[in-house]
Amino acid sequence: MPEVQPKQKRKTDIGPPHYEKFLPPIIKENYGKWKYHEVLKPGVMVTVSETGARLYTVRAGSPRLLSIDKIRAYADLADKYCNGYLRFTSRHNVEFLLTDESKIDPLIRALDALGHPVGGMANSISSIVHTQGWVHCHSSATDASGVVKAVMDDLILYFTEMKLPAKLRIALACCLNMCGAVHCSDIAILGIHRRPPKVNRDRLKATCEIPSVVSACPTAAVRPVTVDGQPSVEVIEERCMFCANCFTVCPAMPINDPLNDGVSIWVGGKVSNARSEPMFSKLAIPFIPNNPPRWPEVVEAVRNLVEVWARNARKYERMGEWINRIGWPRFFEMTGIPFEKVHIDDFKHAGTTFKRSTHLTY
Amino acid sequence: MAEKKRSTPQLDELEKGSWPSFVKEIKTAAEKNPMANDLLGQLERSYEDKISHWKHGGIVGVLGYGGGIIGRYSDLPEEFPNVSHFHTIRINQPAGWFYTSDVLRKLCDIWEKHGSGLTNMHGSTGDLVFLGTKTDELEPTFNELTDLGFDLGGSGSDVRTPSCCCGMARCEWACYDTMALTYFLTMHYQDELHRPAFPYKWKFKMSGCPNDCVAAIARSDMSIIGTWRDDIQVDEAAVTEYAKSGVDIQKDVVGNCPAKCMEWDGKKIKIDNKACVKCMHCINAMPKALAPGKDRGACILIGAKAPIVEGALLSSVLIPFIKLVPPYKELTDLVEKIHELWAENGKNRERVGEFIQRIGMGNFLEAIGVEPTPEMVAHPRENPYVFYEEYFEEDSEDNKNA
Amino acid sequence: MAEQVTVQEVSDAMYKMIKDSMGQKKWKATDLTKAVTELFGDRCNKDLTKAAIRDLIENGKCVYTYFGGSFIEIPHREGAEN
């Protein structure tokens, strides 16, 4: 820990700046007075106040990982087109907040020139919420940014157009910790480990507290042992479902395995309450090996899911709502995904996921 | 620049294609910044080896805080010395992620001086992320950030940086002021945000309506989702406009109503508001014609989390309806009771949702003094395994009429 | 009512607990709070334990660490840093 400069009075617990400092005048004047909004074209929306004021939003996609040079470029665009006011969305898009309608198209052209497509509104695929992957995470079972880039290169027309039956939300998490909480997405790409952790005894002794490592395991696969008179732990391999919780608690339990780590794909989750209640995503494709730099098998699998859904879903029907209507047997048939043993839940309360009726299609 | 450019044949493949490229971002930063250059080198190695080359660091931080810095070390420090330490700084974003160009430039200047020049706009929880710097740079970066009026966000077993949708700033559906509440909670829990004192993380997320744009119901221990109690507001002329413009109101709007509480006779829409479950579909479909009612507030749900440790959970209803207006005393009283109970009885890494599963929702409600109501369950229990605590005894007074 | 202990006494007691069990037990803030409450009984309260933890951290005697949860430890160079 570096020494603190005594001459400088440290400020702490000041919290974030108050958001009002960053709101454009039109928002301050119409805060809480908005009447309706309308998507004018892909990535462009007008929000109309009861006072008649019109706020235009232009939304552009982003890789989330941004250099300060790019942020400065955003700032320059904001100065040029909207008096310096911009915001970011929960899905990493950048939004420019305009009051002058005539500046919308020039801004779109400038964003295109900068390499940032405008879109991601209404019945489209918005940016993929994702995690750090190999760029910055120690427990990642796959890269995040690379997979996202390859998938979005392939699906970009679904971002810049609004031709889908409903919105489609894709998310990627590079391990089960799910920093991106992907478990309620239309399509979730999830990095998975498939081999048990290896115990590094010397490091374990130096850095980890054995009772915490043992209690970290949700299936009691980690148990204390004495090796050469030294306390340590062992892993009962057949009980391990590769969650890596022990590795999070104790760095001496590495679980990463280049040969066996990879990607699984989950479908049909949603968080919105619109029409149907929020739902978890369910397992569609258990495992696809990592194939950097462009993960072609993942790209192909995601495209297939998007297209089968887009062709068959009714207007407003999210992925999960479509599957609930047609049933899982038809989902597997239509997507051509083989149904395997691992699709059947065998963890806690698995029985509630079995089909308990004769409501079947033939 | 003195540093040799890294050869990155695999990553170069990710500069192709029309979606904006994160590799281009790292390369841009690497032009001037040796950390970004070594990041590029190490990432290329991960692409060759199909494995992460980062090690977890659990000790680094700024003085006095237990959250806000994520420690990272390279496992190839000789080859990539400039990322041998590469710690992340989480900066508490302004509510709703609104910025001015001016403040963004000042943030960039700080990061140009002290770090890799790479960021996440934003991290999954909502923080503005400064991606990667050395241990010695943490304290100076923090001091410059606080001079600019910014503070660190949460990490570890603390209150994580609260986040919200843009609410009343740009949305007609906001049923309460999400940004005001987010700012209030962030300031109210500054100590709990910076000094971890819980069994595990605690997330607040604020969504202004049941569309839940910040995924509160899936991702936060306390999900505060706007809703209303009275009748949907209907502008009949605007409904007619939608019908005229080709919207199939019967099929697309009425036909999708989960409560079957709407009727359309080709001229007028009729809503049985008593039966409406406030799902938002009809309002989403005809935003000019329909709007949430005027008696607005929020539903508070509890316990969402991702799978680790005991499995993923969605939040469930705790307070079916609450008016959310300053000073939010009813809300903070409730939060304090929950925090006290969970801090006292929760196990290490046990989120409040898992804690509730372990002790039972009924016991949890009793302990925090909230009456059980049918809104809290999808349906009553299906099994008869009831843990009765009270029973009749022979000759007792209560037994006379039994 | 019993006379209250001082912040210093509480933080000293906490420090001793952490030092005496180094390598065997990692302490969370809640564990320390419970342990000193047991030790001092009603002479101690939540405000005191909070202030004592803050004192330990801000004087540099202890640091917060993170290993799948946040702990309070005596500063040491971490394995990963060596």
PDB file of N, CA, C and O in Angstrom, chain A residues 10-11 13-14 31-32 34 37 66-70 72 76 79 84 86-88 95 132 134 136-137 143 149 153 179 245 273 275 294 348, chain B residues 13 16 19 25 32 47 52 54 65 72 86 88 99 101 105 109 112 117 119-120 124 139 147 151 169-170 172 177 195 210 281 310 349:
ATOM      1  N   ARG A  10      -7.119  13.974   1.961  1.00  0.00           N
ATOM      2  CA  ARG A  10      -7.846  12.994   1.165  1.00  0.00           C
ATOM      3  C   ARG A  10      -9.345  13.193   1.324  1.00  0.00           C
ATOM      4  O   ARG A  10      -9.834  13.387   2.419  1.00  0.00           O
ATOM      5  N   LYS A  11     -10.046  13.128   0.202  1.00  0.00           N
ATOM      6  CA  LYS A  11     -11.506  13.163   0.277  1.00  0.00           C
ATOM      7  C   LYS A  11     -11.996  11.729   0.176  1.00  0.00           C
ATOM      8  O   LYS A  11     -11.516  10.975  -0.681  1.00  0.00           O
ATOM      9  N   ASP A  13     -15.749   9.116   0.576  1.00  0.00           N
ATOM     10  CA  ASP A  13     -17.201   8.999   0.755  1.00  0.00           C
ATOM     11  C   ASP A  13     -17.977  10.187   0.196  1.00  0.00           C
ATOM     12  O   ASP A  13     -18.976  10.604   0.768  1.00  0.00           O
ATOM     13  N   ILE A  14     -17.472  10.713  -0.930  1.00  0.00           N
ATOM     14  CA  ILE A  14     -18.210  11.835  -1.535  1.00  0.00           C
ATOM     15  C   ILE A  14     -19.297  11.321  -2.488  1.00  0.00           C
ATOM     16  O   ILE A  14     -20.170  12.077  -2.878  1.00  0.00           O
ATOM     17  N   TYR A  31     -38.334  17.185 -17.007  1.00  0.00           N
ATOM     18  CA  TYR A  31     -38.143  16.027 -16.128  1.00  0.00           C
ATOM     19  C   TYR A  31     -39.491  15.585 -15.554  1.00  0.00           C
ATOM     20  O   TYR A  31     -40.205  16.371 -14.917  1.00  0.00           O
ATOM     21  N   GLY A  32     -39.860  14.335 -15.813  1.00  0.00           N
ATOM     22  CA  GLY A  32     -41.140  13.832 -15.295  1.00  0.00           C
ATOM     23  C   GLY A  32     -42.359  14.305 -16.067  1.00  0.00           C
ATOM     24  O   GLY A  32     -43.490  14.016 -15.684  1.00  0.00           O
ATOM     25  N   TRP A  34     -42.638  13.886 -19.544  1.00  0.00           N
ATOM     26  CA  TRP A  34     -42.670  13.263 -20.878  1.00  0.00           C
ATOM     27  C   TRP A  34     -44.018  12.600 -21.107  1.00  0.00           C
ATOM     28  O   TRP A  34     -44.580  12.004 -20.200  1.00  0.00           O
ATOM     29  N   HIS A  37     -43.153   8.483 -26.495  1.00  0.00           N
ATOM     30  CA  HIS A  37     -41.976   8.438 -27.362  1.00  0.00           C
ATOM     31  C   HIS A  37     -42.320   7.652 -28.627  1.00  0.00           C
ATOM     32  O   HIS A  37     -43.290   6.901 -28.661  1.00  0.00           O
ATOM     33  N   LEU A  66     -13.566   0.609 -24.476  1.00  0.00           N
ATOM     34  CA  LEU A  66     -13.289   1.816 -25.253  1.00  0.00           C
ATOM     35  C   LEU A  66     -11.976   2.441 -24.813  1.00  0.00           C
ATOM     36  O   LEU A  66     -11.665   2.490 -23.621  1.00  0.00           O
ATOM     37  N   SER A  67     -11.219   2.938 -25.794  1.00  0.00           N
ATOM     38  CA  SER A  67     -10.022   3.715 -25.468  1.00  0.00           C
ATOM     39  C   SER A  67     -10.456   5.131 -25.110  1.00  0.00           C
ATOM     40  O   SER A  67     -11.528   5.583 -25.517  1.00  0.00           O
ATOM     41  N   ILE A  68      -9.592   5.829 -24.380  1.00  0.00           N
ATOM     42  CA  ILE A  68      -9.920   7.226 -24.074  1.00  0.00           C
ATOM     43  C   ILE A  68      -9.984   8.056 -25.355  1.00  0.00           C
ATOM     44  O   ILE A  68     -10.728   9.028 -25.419  1.00  0.00           O
ATOM     45  N   ASP A  69      -9.252   7.616 -26.382  1.00  0.00           N
ATOM     46  CA  ASP A  69      -9.335   8.335 -27.672  1.00  0.00           C
ATOM     47  C   ASP A  69     -10.761   8.281 -28.215  1.00  0.00           C
ATOM     48  O   ASP A  69     -11.267   9.262 -28.744  1.00  0.00           O
ATOM     49  N   LYS A  70     -11.385   7.106 -28.110  1.00  0.00           N
ATOM     50  CA  LYS A  70     -12.746   6.965 -28.607  1.00  0.00           C
ATOM     51  C   LYS A  70     -13.725   7.791 -27.766  1.00  0.00           C
ATOM     52  O   LYS A  70     -14.629   8.433 -28.296  1.00  0.00           O
ATOM     53  N   ARG A  72     -13.050  10.489 -26.245  1.00  0.00           N
ATOM     54  CA  ARG A  72     -12.859  11.885 -26.663  1.00  0.00           C
ATOM     55  C   ARG A  72     -13.554  12.149 -28.004  1.00  0.00           C
ATOM     56  O   ARG A  72     -14.112  13.234 -28.226  1.00  0.00           O
ATOM     57  N   ASP A  76     -16.362  14.902 -28.784  1.00  0.00           N
ATOM     58  CA  ASP A  76     -16.337  15.868 -29.896  1.00  0.00           C
ATOM     59  C   ASP A  76     -17.664  15.848 -30.659  1.00  0.00           C
ATOM     60  O   ASP A  76     -18.204  16.891 -31.005  1.00  0.00           O
ATOM     61  N   ASP A  79     -20.282  17.584 -28.666  1.00  0.00           N
ATOM     62  CA  ASP A  79     -20.143  19.046 -28.758  1.00  0.00           C
ATOM     63  C   ASP A  79     -20.713  19.564 -30.070  1.00  0.00           C
ATOM     64  O   ASP A  79     -21.407  20.574 -30.110  1.00  0.00           O
ATOM     65  N   GLY A  84     -22.888  18.940 -26.260  1.00  0.00           N
ATOM     66  CA  GLY A  84     -22.049  18.213 -25.296  1.00  0.00           C
ATOM     67  C   GLY A  84     -22.774  17.231 -24.403  1.00  0.00           C
ATOM     68  O   GLY A  84     -22.197  16.748 -23.439  1.00  0.00           O
ATOM     69  N   LEU A  86     -24.545  13.614 -23.625  1.00  0.00           N
ATOM     70  CA  LEU A  86     -24.665  12.233 -24.084  1.00  0.00           C
ATOM     71  C   LEU A  86     -24.859  11.321 -22.871  1.00  0.00           C
ATOM     72  O   LEU A  86     -24.687  11.742 -21.726  1.00  0.00           O
ATOM     73  N   ARG A  87     -25.268  10.098 -23.158  1.00  0.00           N
ATOM     74  CA  ARG A  87     -25.377   9.122 -22.081  1.00  0.00           C
ATOM     75  C   ARG A  87     -25.065   7.727 -22.620  1.00  0.00           C
ATOM     76  O   ARG A  87     -24.883   7.546 -23.811  1.00  0.00           O
ATOM     77  N   PHE A  88     -24.978   6.785 -21.689  1.00  0.00           N
ATOM     78  CA  PHE A  88     -24.756   5.395 -22.076  1.00  0.00           C
ATOM     79  C   PHE A  88     -25.944   4.585 -21.584  1.00  0.00           C
ATOM     80  O   PHE A  88     -26.648   4.987 -20.659  1.00  0.00           O
ATOM     81  N   GLU A  95     -25.606   7.051 -26.369  1.00  0.00           N
ATOM     82  CA  GLU A  95     -26.759   7.796 -26.890  1.00  0.00           C
ATOM     83  C   GLU A  95     -26.462   9.288 -26.887  1.00  0.00           C
ATOM     84  O   GLU A  95     -26.009   9.838 -25.881  1.00  0.00           O
ATOM     85  N   GLN A 132     -15.569  -9.600 -18.990  1.00  0.00           N
ATOM     86  CA  GLN A 132     -14.194  -9.247 -19.385  1.00  0.00           C
ATOM     87  C   GLN A 132     -13.488 -10.321 -20.194  1.00  0.00           C
ATOM     88  O   GLN A 132     -12.635 -10.015 -21.021  1.00  0.00           O
ATOM     89  N   TRP A 134     -10.841 -13.036 -21.447  1.00  0.00           N
ATOM     90  CA  TRP A 134      -9.376 -13.109 -21.347  1.00  0.00           C
ATOM     91  C   TRP A 134      -8.738 -11.732 -21.275  1.00  0.00           C
ATOM     92  O   TRP A 134      -7.563 -11.606 -20.961  1.00  0.00           O
ATOM     93  N   HIS A 136      -9.371  -9.474 -19.116  1.00  0.00           N
ATOM     94  CA  HIS A 136      -9.084  -9.046 -17.744  1.00  0.00           C
ATOM     95  C   HIS A 136      -9.539  -9.979 -16.636  1.00  0.00           C
ATOM     96  O   HIS A 136      -9.499  -9.623 -15.468  1.00  0.00           O
ATOM     97  N   CYS A 137     -10.005 -11.206 -16.952  1.00  0.00           N
ATOM     98  CA  CYS A 137     -10.535 -12.023 -15.861  1.00  0.00           C
ATOM     99  C   CYS A 137      -9.719 -13.287 -15.660  1.00  0.00           C
ATOM    100  O   CYS A 137      -9.277 -13.909 -16.616  1.00  0.00           O
ATOM    101  N   ASP A 143     -13.109 -16.178 -24.081  1.00  0.00           N
ATOM    102  CA  ASP A 143     -13.002 -14.729 -24.161  1.00  0.00           C
ATOM    103  C   ASP A 143     -14.415 -14.169 -24.293  1.00  0.00           C
ATOM    104  O   ASP A 143     -15.347 -14.873 -24.697  1.00  0.00           O
ATOM    105  N   LYS A 149     -17.698  -9.768 -30.655  1.00  0.00           N
ATOM    106  CA  LYS A 149     -17.352  -9.112 -31.922  1.00  0.00           C
ATOM    107  C   LYS A 149     -17.731 -10.007 -33.113  1.00  0.00           C
ATOM    108  O   LYS A 149     -18.365  -9.559 -34.071  1.00  0.00           O
ATOM    109  N   ASP A 153     -20.637  -9.025 -35.721  1.00  0.00           N
ATOM    110  CA  ASP A 153     -20.284  -8.838 -37.143  1.00  0.00           C
ATOM    111  C   ASP A 153     -21.299  -9.570 -38.009  1.00  0.00           C
ATOM    112  O   ASP A 153     -21.721  -9.082 -39.049  1.00  0.00           O
ATOM    113  N   CYS A 179     -20.850 -12.307 -14.237  1.00  0.00           N
ATOM    114  CA  CYS A 179     -20.800 -10.871 -13.974  1.00  0.00           C
ATOM    115  C   CYS A 179     -21.803 -10.161 -14.870  1.00  0.00           C
ATOM    116  O   CYS A 179     -22.280  -9.092 -14.550  1.00  0.00           O
ATOM    117  N   ASN A 245     -16.383 -22.117  -7.750  1.00  0.00           N
ATOM    118  CA  ASN A 245     -16.547 -21.334  -6.530  1.00  0.00           C
ATOM    119  C   ASN A 245     -15.332 -21.483  -5.616  1.00  0.00           C
ATOM    120  O   ASN A 245     -14.895 -20.530  -4.982  1.00  0.00           O
ATOM    121  N   ASN A 273     -41.595  -7.642 -17.764  1.00  0.00           N
ATOM    122  CA  ASN A 273     -42.865  -8.246 -17.360  1.00  0.00           C
ATOM    123  C   ASN A 273     -43.895  -8.212 -18.487  1.00  0.00           C
ATOM    124  O   ASN A 273     -45.025  -8.654 -18.290  1.00  0.00           O
ATOM    125  N   ARG A 275     -46.354  -8.921 -21.213  1.00  0.00           N
ATOM    126  CA  ARG A 275     -47.081 -10.166 -21.557  1.00  0.00           C
ATOM    127  C   ARG A 275     -46.808 -11.279 -20.548  1.00  0.00           C
ATOM    128  O   ARG A 275     -47.613 -11.545 -19.664  1.00  0.00           O
ATOM    129  N   ARG A 294     -12.331 -16.372 -34.043  1.00  0.00           N
ATOM    130  CA  ARG A 294     -13.672 -15.900 -34.421  1.00  0.00           C
ATOM    131  C   ARG A 294     -14.795 -16.877 -34.094  1.00  0.00           C
ATOM    132  O   ARG A 294     -15.933 -16.669 -34.505  1.00  0.00           O
ATOM    133  N   LYS A 348     -30.687 -29.428  -7.777  1.00  0.00           N
ATOM    134  CA  LYS A 348     -31.808 -29.304  -6.839  1.00  0.00           C
ATOM    135  C   LYS A 348     -33.152 -29.066  -7.546  1.00  0.00           C
ATOM    136  O   LYS A 348     -33.205 -28.303  -8.495  1.00  0.00           O
TER     137      LYS A 348
ATOM    138  N   GLU B  13      -7.512 -10.565 -36.799  1.00  0.00           N
ATOM    139  CA  GLU B  13      -8.733 -11.084 -37.420  1.00  0.00           C
ATOM    140  C   GLU B  13      -9.983 -10.398 -36.858  1.00  0.00           C
ATOM    141  O   GLU B  13     -11.025 -10.343 -37.506  1.00  0.00           O
ATOM    142  N   LYS B  16     -11.440  -7.106 -38.445  1.00  0.00           N
ATOM    143  CA  LYS B  16     -12.298  -7.188 -39.627  1.00  0.00           C
ATOM    144  C   LYS B  16     -13.773  -7.171 -39.232  1.00  0.00           C
ATOM    145  O   LYS B  16     -14.107  -7.413 -38.082  1.00  0.00           O
ATOM    146  N   TRP B  19     -18.913  -4.585 -37.091  1.00  0.00           N
ATOM    147  CA  TRP B  19     -19.194  -4.181 -35.708  1.00  0.00           C
ATOM    148  C   TRP B  19     -17.932  -3.530 -35.140  1.00  0.00           C
ATOM    149  O   TRP B  19     -16.820  -3.957 -35.461  1.00  0.00           O
ATOM    150  N   GLU B  25      -9.644  -0.659 -30.478  1.00  0.00           N
ATOM    151  CA  GLU B  25      -9.566   0.218 -29.291  1.00  0.00           C
ATOM    152  C   GLU B  25      -8.255  -0.015 -28.544  1.00  0.00           C
ATOM    153  O   GLU B  25      -7.577   0.926 -28.152  1.00  0.00           O
ATOM    154  N   LYS B  32       0.246   4.764 -27.681  1.00  0.00           N
ATOM    155  CA  LYS B  32       0.880   5.687 -26.736  1.00  0.00           C
ATOM    156  C   LYS B  32       1.170   5.048 -25.382  1.00  0.00           C
ATOM    157  O   LYS B  32       1.895   5.599 -24.587  1.00  0.00           O
ATOM    158  N   TYR B  47      -5.254 -16.099 -26.847  1.00  0.00           N
ATOM    159  CA  TYR B  47      -5.904 -16.629 -28.041  1.00  0.00           C
ATOM    160  C   TYR B  47      -5.151 -17.851 -28.577  1.00  0.00           C
ATOM    161  O   TYR B  47      -5.758 -18.777 -29.093  1.00  0.00           O
ATOM    162  N   SER B  52      -6.963 -18.015 -19.937  1.00  0.00           N
ATOM    163  CA  SER B  52      -6.694 -16.700 -19.362  1.00  0.00           C
ATOM    164  C   SER B  52      -5.288 -16.667 -18.759  1.00  0.00           C
ATOM    165  O   SER B  52      -4.830 -17.662 -18.206  1.00  0.00           O
ATOM    166  N   TRP B  54      -4.485 -14.257 -16.488  1.00  0.00           N
ATOM    167  CA  TRP B  54      -4.576 -13.360 -15.339  1.00  0.00           C
ATOM    168  C   TRP B  54      -4.634 -14.133 -14.037  1.00  0.00           C
ATOM    169  O   TRP B  54      -5.180 -15.233 -13.978  1.00  0.00           O
ATOM    170  N   TYR B  65     -10.633   2.041   2.024  1.00  0.00           N
ATOM    171  CA  TYR B  65     -11.750   1.394   1.344  1.00  0.00           C
ATOM    172  C   TYR B  65     -11.486  -0.100   1.187  1.00  0.00           C
ATOM    173  O   TYR B  65     -10.361  -0.514   0.945  1.00  0.00           O
ATOM    174  N   ARG B  72      -5.523  -7.464 -10.238  1.00  0.00           N
ATOM    175  CA  ARG B  72      -5.153  -8.440 -11.274  1.00  0.00           C
ATOM    176  C   ARG B  72      -3.651  -8.417 -11.460  1.00  0.00           C
ATOM    177  O   ARG B  72      -3.018  -7.360 -11.444  1.00  0.00           O
ATOM    178  N   PHE B  86      -2.217  -5.118 -13.098  1.00  0.00           N
ATOM    179  CA  PHE B  86      -3.150  -4.508 -14.049  1.00  0.00           C
ATOM    180  C   PHE B  86      -4.520  -4.434 -13.377  1.00  0.00           C
ATOM    181  O   PHE B  86      -5.455  -5.134 -13.745  1.00  0.00           O
ATOM    182  N   THR B  88      -8.128  -3.066 -11.932  1.00  0.00           N
ATOM    183  CA  THR B  88      -9.283  -2.312 -12.421  1.00  0.00           C
ATOM    184  C   THR B  88      -9.787  -1.349 -11.350  1.00  0.00           C
ATOM    185  O   THR B  88      -9.815  -1.689 -10.174  1.00  0.00           O
ATOM    186  N   TYR B  99     -23.710  12.091 -19.042  1.00  0.00           N
ATOM    187  CA  TYR B  99     -22.438  12.804 -18.936  1.00  0.00           C
ATOM    188  C   TYR B  99     -22.486  14.053 -19.805  1.00  0.00           C
ATOM    189  O   TYR B  99     -23.318  14.166 -20.705  1.00  0.00           O
ATOM    190  N   SER B 101     -19.672  16.261 -22.346  1.00  0.00           N
ATOM    191  CA  SER B 101     -18.393  16.048 -23.026  1.00  0.00           C
ATOM    192  C   SER B 101     -17.254  16.541 -22.128  1.00  0.00           C
ATOM    193  O   SER B 101     -16.185  15.936 -22.069  1.00  0.00           O
ATOM    194  N   ARG B 105     -14.034  14.269 -20.890  1.00  0.00           N
ATOM    195  CA  ARG B 105     -12.644  14.607 -21.250  1.00  0.00           C
ATOM    196  C   ARG B 105     -11.764  14.657 -20.011  1.00  0.00           C
ATOM    197  O   ARG B 105     -10.623  14.194 -20.016  1.00  0.00           O
ATOM    198  N   ASP B 109      -8.448  12.464 -19.230  1.00  0.00           N
ATOM    199  CA  ASP B 109      -7.140  13.045 -18.890  1.00  0.00           C
ATOM    200  C   ASP B 109      -6.530  12.345 -17.682  1.00  0.00           C
ATOM    201  O   ASP B 109      -5.330  12.065 -17.654  1.00  0.00           O
ATOM    202  N   GLU B 112      -5.372   8.933 -18.811  1.00  0.00           N
ATOM    203  CA  GLU B 112      -4.198   9.007 -19.690  1.00  0.00           C
ATOM    204  C   GLU B 112      -2.934   9.093 -18.845  1.00  0.00           C
ATOM    205  O   GLU B 112      -1.919   8.475 -19.136  1.00  0.00           O
ATOM    206  N   GLY B 117      -5.323   3.732 -20.343  1.00  0.00           N
ATOM    207  CA  GLY B 117      -6.062   4.441 -21.392  1.00  0.00           C
ATOM    208  C   GLY B 117      -7.232   3.635 -21.931  1.00  0.00           C
ATOM    209  O   GLY B 117      -7.847   4.008 -22.914  1.00  0.00           O
ATOM    210  N   THR B 119     -10.989   1.619 -21.063  1.00  0.00           N
ATOM    211  CA  THR B 119     -12.119   1.706 -20.130  1.00  0.00           C
ATOM    212  C   THR B 119     -13.192   0.687 -20.526  1.00  0.00           C
ATOM    213  O   THR B 119     -13.147   0.121 -21.610  1.00  0.00           O
ATOM    214  N   ASN B 120     -14.132   0.507 -19.649  1.00  0.00           N
ATOM    215  CA  ASN B 120     -15.419  -0.077 -20.027  1.00  0.00           C
ATOM    216  C   ASN B 120     -16.478   0.985 -19.778  1.00  0.00           C
ATOM    217  O   ASN B 120     -16.580   1.516 -18.679  1.00  0.00           O
ATOM    218  N   SER B 124     -20.731  -4.315 -15.878  1.00  0.00           N
ATOM    219  CA  SER B 124     -22.069  -4.906 -15.805  1.00  0.00           C
ATOM    220  C   SER B 124     -22.923  -4.338 -14.688  1.00  0.00           C
ATOM    221  O   SER B 124     -24.137  -4.188 -14.823  1.00  0.00           O
ATOM    222  N   GLU B 139      -3.682   5.170  -5.689  1.00  0.00           N
ATOM    223  CA  GLU B 139      -3.951   6.285  -4.774  1.00  0.00           C
ATOM    224  C   GLU B 139      -3.954   7.638  -5.515  1.00  0.00           C
ATOM    225  O   GLU B 139      -4.895   8.416  -5.346  1.00  0.00           O
ATOM    226  N   ASP B 147     -11.056  14.805  -6.617  1.00  0.00           N
ATOM    227  CA  ASP B 147     -10.985  16.242  -6.931  1.00  0.00           C
ATOM    228  C   ASP B 147     -11.986  16.615  -8.026  1.00  0.00           C
ATOM    229  O   ASP B 147     -12.528  17.712  -8.038  1.00  0.00           O
ATOM    230  N   ASP B 151     -16.188   9.244  -7.088  1.00  0.00           N
ATOM    231  CA  ASP B 151     -15.775   8.357  -6.006  1.00  0.00           C
ATOM    232  C   ASP B 151     -15.776   6.925  -6.556  1.00  0.00           C
ATOM    233  O   ASP B 151     -16.306   6.670  -7.636  1.00  0.00           O
ATOM    234  N   ALA B 169     -36.017  11.217 -16.500  1.00  0.00           N
ATOM    235  CA  ALA B 169     -35.205  12.078 -17.352  1.00  0.00           C
ATOM    236  C   ALA B 169     -35.608  11.947 -18.818  1.00  0.00           C
ATOM    237  O   ALA B 169     -35.505  12.910 -19.571  1.00  0.00           O
ATOM    238  N   ARG B 170     -36.035  10.747 -19.232  1.00  0.00           N
ATOM    239  CA  ARG B 170     -36.383  10.608 -20.646  1.00  0.00           C
ATOM    240  C   ARG B 170     -37.468   9.575 -20.901  1.00  0.00           C
ATOM    241  O   ARG B 170     -37.596   9.072 -22.006  1.00  0.00           O
ATOM    242  N   GLU B 172     -41.578   8.364 -20.317  1.00  0.00           N
ATOM    243  CA  GLU B 172     -42.928   8.691 -19.839  1.00  0.00           C
ATOM    244  C   GLU B 172     -43.490   7.597 -18.943  1.00  0.00           C
ATOM    245  O   GLU B 172     -44.512   7.785 -18.311  1.00  0.00           O
ATOM    246  N   ASP B 177     -39.175   8.364  -9.363  1.00  0.00           N
ATOM    247  CA  ASP B 177     -37.959   9.029  -9.820  1.00  0.00           C
ATOM    248  C   ASP B 177     -36.759   8.122  -9.537  1.00  0.00           C
ATOM    249  O   ASP B 177     -36.140   8.180  -8.473  1.00  0.00           O
ATOM    250  N   ARG B 195     -16.940   0.098   2.706  1.00  0.00           N
ATOM    251  CA  ARG B 195     -16.336  -0.717   3.768  1.00  0.00           C
ATOM    252  C   ARG B 195     -17.139  -1.997   3.960  1.00  0.00           C
ATOM    253  O   ARG B 195     -18.123  -2.016   4.686  1.00  0.00           O
ATOM    254  N   PRO B 210     -42.465  -1.811 -15.176  1.00  0.00           N
ATOM    255  CA  PRO B 210     -42.281  -3.267 -15.262  1.00  0.00           C
ATOM    256  C   PRO B 210     -41.542  -3.761 -16.510  1.00  0.00           C
ATOM    257  O   PRO B 210     -41.273  -4.945 -16.611  1.00  0.00           O
ATOM    258  N   HIS B 281     -47.622  -4.464 -21.710  1.00  0.00           N
ATOM    259  CA  HIS B 281     -47.650  -4.769 -23.147  1.00  0.00           C
ATOM    260  C   HIS B 281     -48.475  -3.773 -23.953  1.00  0.00           C
ATOM    261  O   HIS B 281     -48.015  -3.239 -24.958  1.00  0.00           O
ATOM    262  N   GLU B 310     -25.585 -21.265  -4.837  1.00  0.00           N
ATOM    263  CA  GLU B 310     -26.603 -22.319  -4.748  1.00  0.00           C
ATOM    264  C   GLU B 310     -27.594 -22.344  -5.914  1.00  0.00           C
ATOM    265  O   GLU B 310     -28.626 -22.993  -5.851  1.00  0.00           O
ATOM    266  N   ARG B 349     -20.318 -15.550   1.616  1.00  0.00           N
ATOM    267  CA  ARG B 349     -20.745 -15.712   0.216  1.00  0.00           C
ATOM    268  C   ARG B 349     -22.205 -16.110   0.064  1.00  0.00           C
ATOM    269  O   ARG B 349     -22.608 -16.610  -0.985  1.00  0.00           O
TER     270      ARG B 349
END
